[in-house]
Amino acid sequence: MTGPVPQQERSRLTRRRLLDAAVASLSEVGWAGTTVSVVAARAGVSRGASQHHFATREALFAATVDHIAELRLAELASPVTAPPAGSGRTEAVLGRMAAVYTGPLFRAALQIWAAAASDPVLRNQIVPLEAELGRLMHQHAVRLLGADEQQPGVREAVQASLDLARGLGLADILTDDSRRRAAVLRQWARTLDGVLAVRRD
């Protein structure tokens, strides 16, 4: 039989619920619609309780930026099954890369990017986080593709793949672009195989 949850743990869980609610709200209703009241209601806590953790909307969003970065890093670091061998490997890896840019975390991040364009304080917070995420995403892609960046053009081709995946994610914001995305990734996989000198089994 478990005892009562300590106050410190309850506080941590409430804070986490508020941050998760902020991410979900940003993804679904955008920056303007994500108010402190909306986030508190989604988290199932009172406005007073939310203000205990985040006194202002600015404080809430500053913490949400860090939270999104942590979640996206965890998404990259999560263990995945090995991509298939042979001719389907590159396409499968590209599909994984594209998935990072089509989920709710990416949608929430986009809302913050848009707001940061006219908010220098927010921009200064997210630029280094995005640079670190970009670096780690590139390393992840190199590892999954088995790419040798010592070879001419390979580093640029891997980065182009990431840029393509991000662009396809943007195309998916307003409408379901999955069919076209699959066709584009299939064709790019053939091109990338040539650059990477992947041997087709």
PDB file of C-alpha atoms in Angstrom:
ATOM      1  CA  MET A   1       0.000   0.000   0.000  1.00  0.00           C
ATOM      2  CA  THR A   2       1.461   3.302  -1.044  1.00  0.00           C
ATOM      3  CA  GLY A   3       1.388   6.382   1.141  1.00  0.00           C
ATOM      4  CA  PRO A   4       0.557   9.980   0.215  1.00  0.00           C
ATOM      5  CA  VAL A   5       2.583  11.615  -2.513  1.00  0.00           C
ATOM      6  CA  PRO A   6       5.123  14.051  -0.998  1.00  0.00           C
ATOM      7  CA  GLN A   7       4.455  17.749  -1.618  1.00  0.00           C
ATOM      8  CA  GLN A   8       7.628  18.166  -3.666  1.00  0.00           C
ATOM      9  CA  GLU A   9       6.598  15.319  -5.992  1.00  0.00           C
ATOM     10  CA  ARG A  10       3.057  16.680  -6.311  1.00  0.00           C
ATOM     11  CA  SER A  11       4.506  20.047  -7.235  1.00  0.00           C
ATOM     12  CA  ARG A  12       6.775  18.462  -9.842  1.00  0.00           C
ATOM     13  CA  LEU A  13       3.882  16.513 -11.364  1.00  0.00           C
ATOM     14  CA  THR A  14       1.674  19.612 -11.494  1.00  0.00           C
ATOM     15  CA  ARG A  15       4.426  21.563 -13.228  1.00  0.00           C
ATOM     16  CA  ARG A  16       4.864  18.736 -15.732  1.00  0.00           C
ATOM     17  CA  ARG A  17       1.116  18.633 -16.418  1.00  0.00           C
ATOM     18  CA  LEU A  18       1.121  22.383 -17.075  1.00  0.00           C
ATOM     19  CA  LEU A  19       4.050  22.125 -19.486  1.00  0.00           C
ATOM     20  CA  ASP A  20       2.543  19.157 -21.320  1.00  0.00           C
ATOM     21  CA  ALA A  21      -0.748  21.059 -21.559  1.00  0.00           C
ATOM     22  CA  ALA A  22       1.063  24.089 -22.963  1.00  0.00           C
ATOM     23  CA  VAL A  23       2.713  21.938 -25.653  1.00  0.00           C
ATOM     24  CA  ALA A  24      -0.608  20.334 -26.591  1.00  0.00           C
ATOM     25  CA  SER A  25      -2.340  23.700 -26.716  1.00  0.00           C
ATOM     26  CA  LEU A  26       0.375  25.260 -28.880  1.00  0.00           C
ATOM     27  CA  SER A  27       0.130  22.325 -31.260  1.00  0.00           C
ATOM     28  CA  GLU A  28      -3.662  22.457 -31.511  1.00  0.00           C
ATOM     29  CA  VAL A  29      -4.727  26.099 -31.114  1.00  0.00           C
ATOM     30  CA  GLY A  30      -1.512  28.045 -31.645  1.00  0.00           C
ATOM     31  CA  TRP A  31       0.320  30.822 -29.847  1.00  0.00           C
ATOM     32  CA  ALA A  32      -2.540  33.297 -29.537  1.00  0.00           C
ATOM     33  CA  GLY A  33      -4.949  30.686 -28.226  1.00  0.00           C
ATOM     34  CA  THR A  34      -2.567  29.336 -25.616  1.00  0.00           C
ATOM     35  CA  THR A  35      -3.338  31.457 -22.585  1.00  0.00           C
ATOM     36  CA  VAL A  36      -2.526  30.688 -18.974  1.00  0.00           C
ATOM     37  CA  SER A  37      -6.218  29.943 -18.330  1.00  0.00           C
ATOM     38  CA  VAL A  38      -6.409  27.550 -21.270  1.00  0.00           C
ATOM     39  CA  VAL A  39      -3.267  25.729 -20.167  1.00  0.00           C
ATOM     40  CA  ALA A  40      -4.468  25.485 -16.558  1.00  0.00           C
ATOM     41  CA  ALA A  41      -7.830  24.078 -17.668  1.00  0.00           C
ATOM     42  CA  ARG A  42      -6.148  21.498 -19.927  1.00  0.00           C
ATOM     43  CA  ALA A  43      -3.849  20.498 -17.089  1.00  0.00           C
ATOM     44  CA  GLY A  44      -6.756  20.139 -14.704  1.00  0.00           C
ATOM     45  CA  VAL A  45      -5.443  22.667 -12.201  1.00  0.00           C
ATOM     46  CA  SER A  46      -6.756  25.999 -10.973  1.00  0.00           C
ATOM     47  CA  ARG A  47      -5.452  29.253 -12.393  1.00  0.00           C
ATOM     48  CA  GLY A  48      -4.081  30.053  -8.933  1.00  0.00           C
ATOM     49  CA  ALA A  49      -2.159  26.787  -8.856  1.00  0.00           C
ATOM     50  CA  SER A  50      -0.768  27.461 -12.316  1.00  0.00           C
ATOM     51  CA  GLN A  51       0.361  30.939 -11.259  1.00  0.00           C
ATOM     52  CA  HIS A  52       2.160  29.393  -8.305  1.00  0.00           C
ATOM     53  CA  HIS A  53       4.423  27.679 -10.839  1.00  0.00           C
ATOM     54  CA  PHE A  54       4.359  30.318 -13.575  1.00  0.00           C
ATOM     55  CA  ALA A  55       3.502  33.803 -12.434  1.00  0.00           C
ATOM     56  CA  THR A  56       3.181  35.168 -15.968  1.00  0.00           C
ATOM     57  CA  ARG A  57       2.493  33.921 -19.492  1.00  0.00           C
ATOM     58  CA  GLU A  58       6.084  34.818 -20.354  1.00  0.00           C
ATOM     59  CA  ALA A  59       7.388  32.583 -17.550  1.00  0.00           C
ATOM     60  CA  LEU A  60       5.163  29.742 -18.744  1.00  0.00           C
ATOM     61  CA  PHE A  61       6.417  30.010 -22.309  1.00  0.00           C
ATOM     62  CA  ALA A  62      10.053  30.322 -21.261  1.00  0.00           C
ATOM     63  CA  ALA A  63       9.701  27.002 -19.426  1.00  0.00           C
ATOM     64  CA  THR A  64       7.712  25.504 -22.301  1.00  0.00           C
ATOM     65  CA  VAL A  65      10.545  26.261 -24.742  1.00  0.00           C
ATOM     66  CA  ASP A  66      12.945  24.281 -22.555  1.00  0.00           C
ATOM     67  CA  HIS A  67      10.362  21.508 -22.138  1.00  0.00           C
ATOM     68  CA  ILE A  68       9.862  21.148 -25.890  1.00  0.00           C
ATOM     69  CA  ALA A  69      13.627  21.011 -26.384  1.00  0.00           C
ATOM     70  CA  GLU A  70      13.915  18.256 -23.762  1.00  0.00           C
ATOM     71  CA  LEU A  71      11.091  16.263 -25.345  1.00  0.00           C
ATOM     72  CA  ARG A  72      12.551  16.576 -28.837  1.00  0.00           C
ATOM     73  CA  LEU A  73      15.969  15.499 -27.579  1.00  0.00           C
ATOM     74  CA  ALA A  74      14.363  12.508 -25.868  1.00  0.00           C
ATOM     75  CA  GLU A  75      12.563  11.699 -29.117  1.00  0.00           C
ATOM     76  CA  LEU A  76      15.877  11.633 -30.975  1.00  0.00           C
ATOM     77  CA  ALA A  77      17.581   9.578 -28.279  1.00  0.00           C
ATOM     78  CA  SER A  78      14.822   7.003 -27.905  1.00  0.00           C
ATOM     79  CA  PRO A  79      15.848   3.514 -28.989  1.00  0.00           C
ATOM     80  CA  VAL A  80      14.410   2.378 -32.298  1.00  0.00           C
ATOM     81  CA  THR A  81      14.478  -0.875 -34.167  1.00  0.00           C
ATOM     82  CA  ALA A  82      17.239  -1.115 -36.721  1.00  0.00           C
ATOM     83  CA  PRO A  83      16.265   0.083 -40.194  1.00  0.00           C
ATOM     84  CA  PRO A  84      15.853  -2.690 -42.738  1.00  0.00           C
ATOM     85  CA  ALA A  85      18.891  -3.751 -44.731  1.00  0.00           C
ATOM     86  CA  GLY A  86      19.111  -3.436 -48.481  1.00  0.00           C
ATOM     87  CA  SER A  87      17.398  -1.065 -50.859  1.00  0.00           C
ATOM     88  CA  GLY A  88      14.674  -0.022 -48.430  1.00  0.00           C
ATOM     89  CA  ARG A  89      17.027   1.169 -45.692  1.00  0.00           C
ATOM     90  CA  THR A  90      17.548   4.738 -46.858  1.00  0.00           C
ATOM     91  CA  GLU A  91      13.853   5.301 -47.495  1.00  0.00           C
ATOM     92  CA  ALA A  92      13.013   3.945 -44.022  1.00  0.00           C
ATOM     93  CA  VAL A  93      15.534   6.274 -42.392  1.00  0.00           C
ATOM     94  CA  LEU A  94      14.168   9.251 -44.321  1.00  0.00           C
ATOM     95  CA  GLY A  95      10.687   8.307 -43.138  1.00  0.00           C
ATOM     96  CA  ARG A  96      11.875   8.411 -39.540  1.00  0.00           C
ATOM     97  CA  MET A  97      13.479  11.790 -40.093  1.00  0.00           C
ATOM     98  CA  ALA A  98      10.281  13.149 -41.616  1.00  0.00           C
ATOM     99  CA  ALA A  99       8.243  11.824 -38.674  1.00  0.00           C
ATOM    100  CA  VAL A 100      10.206  14.084 -36.315  1.00  0.00           C
ATOM    101  CA  TYR A 101       8.902  17.064 -38.298  1.00  0.00           C
ATOM    102  CA  THR A 102       5.259  16.028 -38.558  1.00  0.00           C
ATOM    103  CA  GLY A 103       4.227  15.425 -34.961  1.00  0.00           C
ATOM    104  CA  PRO A 104       2.736  17.665 -32.267  1.00  0.00           C
ATOM    105  CA  LEU A 105       6.139  18.625 -30.855  1.00  0.00           C
ATOM    106  CA  PHE A 106       7.185  20.122 -34.181  1.00  0.00           C
ATOM    107  CA  ARG A 107       3.841  21.915 -34.512  1.00  0.00           C
ATOM    108  CA  ALA A 108       4.288  23.408 -31.051  1.00  0.00           C
ATOM    109  CA  ALA A 109       7.859  24.427 -31.858  1.00  0.00           C
ATOM    110  CA  LEU A 110       6.670  26.171 -35.030  1.00  0.00           C
ATOM    111  CA  GLN A 111       4.312  28.343 -33.008  1.00  0.00           C
ATOM    112  CA  ILE A 112       7.200  29.415 -30.807  1.00  0.00           C
ATOM    113  CA  TRP A 113       9.451  30.083 -33.817  1.00  0.00           C
ATOM    114  CA  ALA A 114       6.801  32.352 -35.305  1.00  0.00           C
ATOM    115  CA  ALA A 115       6.421  34.259 -32.037  1.00  0.00           C
ATOM    116  CA  ALA A 116      10.195  34.540 -31.640  1.00  0.00           C
ATOM    117  CA  ALA A 117      10.480  36.324 -34.993  1.00  0.00           C
ATOM    118  CA  SER A 118       9.184  39.489 -33.308  1.00  0.00           C
ATOM    119  CA  ASP A 119      10.302  38.777 -29.727  1.00  0.00           C
ATOM    120  CA  PRO A 120      14.083  39.162 -29.262  1.00  0.00           C
ATOM    121  CA  VAL A 121      14.047  37.730 -25.723  1.00  0.00           C
ATOM    122  CA  LEU A 122      12.298  34.573 -26.869  1.00  0.00           C
ATOM    123  CA  ARG A 123      14.493  34.391 -29.971  1.00  0.00           C
ATOM    124  CA  ASN A 124      17.667  34.547 -27.876  1.00  0.00           C
ATOM    125  CA  GLN A 125      16.341  31.649 -25.824  1.00  0.00           C
ATOM    126  CA  ILE A 126      15.435  29.322 -28.679  1.00  0.00           C
ATOM    127  CA  VAL A 127      18.286  29.938 -31.155  1.00  0.00           C
ATOM    128  CA  PRO A 128      20.934  28.026 -29.142  1.00  0.00           C
ATOM    129  CA  LEU A 129      18.445  25.261 -28.343  1.00  0.00           C
ATOM    130  CA  GLU A 130      17.575  24.826 -32.003  1.00  0.00           C
ATOM    131  CA  ALA A 131      21.260  24.842 -32.961  1.00  0.00           C
ATOM    132  CA  GLU A 132      21.905  22.008 -30.498  1.00  0.00           C
ATOM    133  CA  LEU A 133      18.876  20.065 -31.726  1.00  0.00           C
ATOM    134  CA  GLY A 134      20.022  20.511 -35.306  1.00  0.00           C
ATOM    135  CA  ARG A 135      23.495  19.235 -34.468  1.00  0.00           C
ATOM    136  CA  LEU A 136      22.136  16.174 -32.694  1.00  0.00           C
ATOM    137  CA  MET A 137      19.621  15.479 -35.459  1.00  0.00           C
ATOM    138  CA  HIS A 138      22.442  15.550 -38.005  1.00  0.00           C
ATOM    139  CA  GLN A 139      24.492  13.097 -35.936  1.00  0.00           C
ATOM    140  CA  HIS A 140      21.452  10.846 -35.609  1.00  0.00           C
ATOM    141  CA  ALA A 141      20.867  10.880 -39.364  1.00  0.00           C
ATOM    142  CA  VAL A 142      24.529  10.097 -40.106  1.00  0.00           C
ATOM    143  CA  ARG A 143      24.416   7.136 -37.742  1.00  0.00           C
ATOM    144  CA  LEU A 144      21.177   5.689 -39.121  1.00  0.00           C
ATOM    145  CA  LEU A 145      22.229   6.180 -42.738  1.00  0.00           C
ATOM    146  CA  GLY A 146      25.693   4.743 -42.143  1.00  0.00           C
ATOM    147  CA  ALA A 147      27.040   7.797 -43.956  1.00  0.00           C
ATOM    148  CA  ASP A 148      30.758   8.480 -44.323  1.00  0.00           C
ATOM    149  CA  GLU A 149      31.095  12.243 -44.085  1.00  0.00           C
ATOM    150  CA  GLN A 150      34.730  12.026 -45.096  1.00  0.00           C
ATOM    151  CA  GLN A 151      33.502  11.464 -48.633  1.00  0.00           C
ATOM    152  CA  PRO A 152      32.904  14.595 -50.758  1.00  0.00           C
ATOM    153  CA  GLY A 153      29.323  15.812 -50.762  1.00  0.00           C
ATOM    154  CA  VAL A 154      28.044  13.368 -48.150  1.00  0.00           C
ATOM    155  CA  ARG A 155      27.710  15.859 -45.306  1.00  0.00           C
ATOM    156  CA  GLU A 156      25.801  18.242 -47.541  1.00  0.00           C
ATOM    157  CA  ALA A 157      23.550  15.438 -48.770  1.00  0.00           C
ATOM    158  CA  VAL A 158      22.684  14.425 -45.203  1.00  0.00           C
ATOM    159  CA  GLN A 159      21.894  18.032 -44.311  1.00  0.00           C
ATOM    160  CA  ALA A 160      19.802  18.385 -47.460  1.00  0.00           C
ATOM    161  CA  SER A 161      17.836  15.336 -46.311  1.00  0.00           C
ATOM    162  CA  LEU A 162      17.120  17.003 -42.977  1.00  0.00           C
ATOM    163  CA  ASP A 163      16.132  20.249 -44.684  1.00  0.00           C
ATOM    164  CA  LEU A 164      13.852  18.286 -47.005  1.00  0.00           C
ATOM    165  CA  ALA A 165      12.238  16.490 -44.050  1.00  0.00           C
ATOM    166  CA  ARG A 166      11.616  19.804 -42.289  1.00  0.00           C
ATOM    167  CA  GLY A 167      10.115  21.318 -45.440  1.00  0.00           C
ATOM    168  CA  LEU A 168       7.822  18.342 -45.873  1.00  0.00           C
ATOM    169  CA  GLY A 169       6.778  18.780 -42.253  1.00  0.00           C
ATOM    170  CA  LEU A 170       5.789  22.363 -42.989  1.00  0.00           C
ATOM    171  CA  ALA A 171       3.742  21.191 -45.969  1.00  0.00           C
ATOM    172  CA  ASP A 172       1.799  18.917 -43.627  1.00  0.00           C
ATOM    173  CA  ILE A 173       0.668  21.701 -41.298  1.00  0.00           C
ATOM    174  CA  LEU A 174      -2.530  22.684 -43.120  1.00  0.00           C
ATOM    175  CA  THR A 175      -3.465  19.444 -44.882  1.00  0.00           C
ATOM    176  CA  ASP A 176      -2.540  15.768 -44.781  1.00  0.00           C
ATOM    177  CA  ASP A 177       0.462  15.593 -47.084  1.00  0.00           C
ATOM    178  CA  SER A 178       1.427  11.998 -46.308  1.00  0.00           C
ATOM    179  CA  ARG A 179       0.891  10.564 -49.800  1.00  0.00           C
ATOM    180  CA  ARG A 180       2.982  13.202 -51.568  1.00  0.00           C
ATOM    181  CA  ARG A 181       5.578  13.065 -48.788  1.00  0.00           C
ATOM    182  CA  ALA A 182       6.023   9.315 -49.237  1.00  0.00           C
ATOM    183  CA  ALA A 183       6.556   9.722 -52.987  1.00  0.00           C
ATOM    184  CA  VAL A 184       9.084  12.538 -52.517  1.00  0.00           C
ATOM    185  CA  LEU A 185      11.024  10.579 -49.896  1.00  0.00           C
ATOM    186  CA  ARG A 186      11.064   7.491 -52.104  1.00  0.00           C
ATOM    187  CA  GLN A 187      12.587   9.450 -54.974  1.00  0.00           C
ATOM    188  CA  TRP A 188      15.063  11.257 -52.745  1.00  0.00           C
ATOM    189  CA  ALA A 189      16.151   7.917 -51.241  1.00  0.00           C
ATOM    190  CA  ARG A 190      17.233   6.784 -54.715  1.00  0.00           C
ATOM    191  CA  THR A 191      19.237   9.975 -55.186  1.00  0.00           C
ATOM    192  CA  LEU A 192      20.752   9.763 -51.720  1.00  0.00           C
ATOM    193  CA  ASP A 193      21.761   6.134 -52.216  1.00  0.00           C
ATOM    194  CA  GLY A 194      23.855   7.273 -55.164  1.00  0.00           C
ATOM    195  CA  VAL A 195      25.588   9.921 -53.104  1.00  0.00           C
ATOM    196  CA  LEU A 196      26.173   7.597 -50.169  1.00  0.00           C
ATOM    197  CA  ALA A 197      27.274   4.786 -52.464  1.00  0.00           C
ATOM    198  CA  VAL A 198      24.880   2.453 -50.668  1.00  0.00           C
ATOM    199  CA  ARG A 199      25.158  -1.062 -51.989  1.00  0.00           C
ATOM    200  CA  ARG A 200      21.774  -2.482 -52.856  1.00  0.00           C
ATOM    201  CA  ASP A 201      21.475  -6.063 -51.673  1.00  0.00           C
TER     202      ASP A 201
END
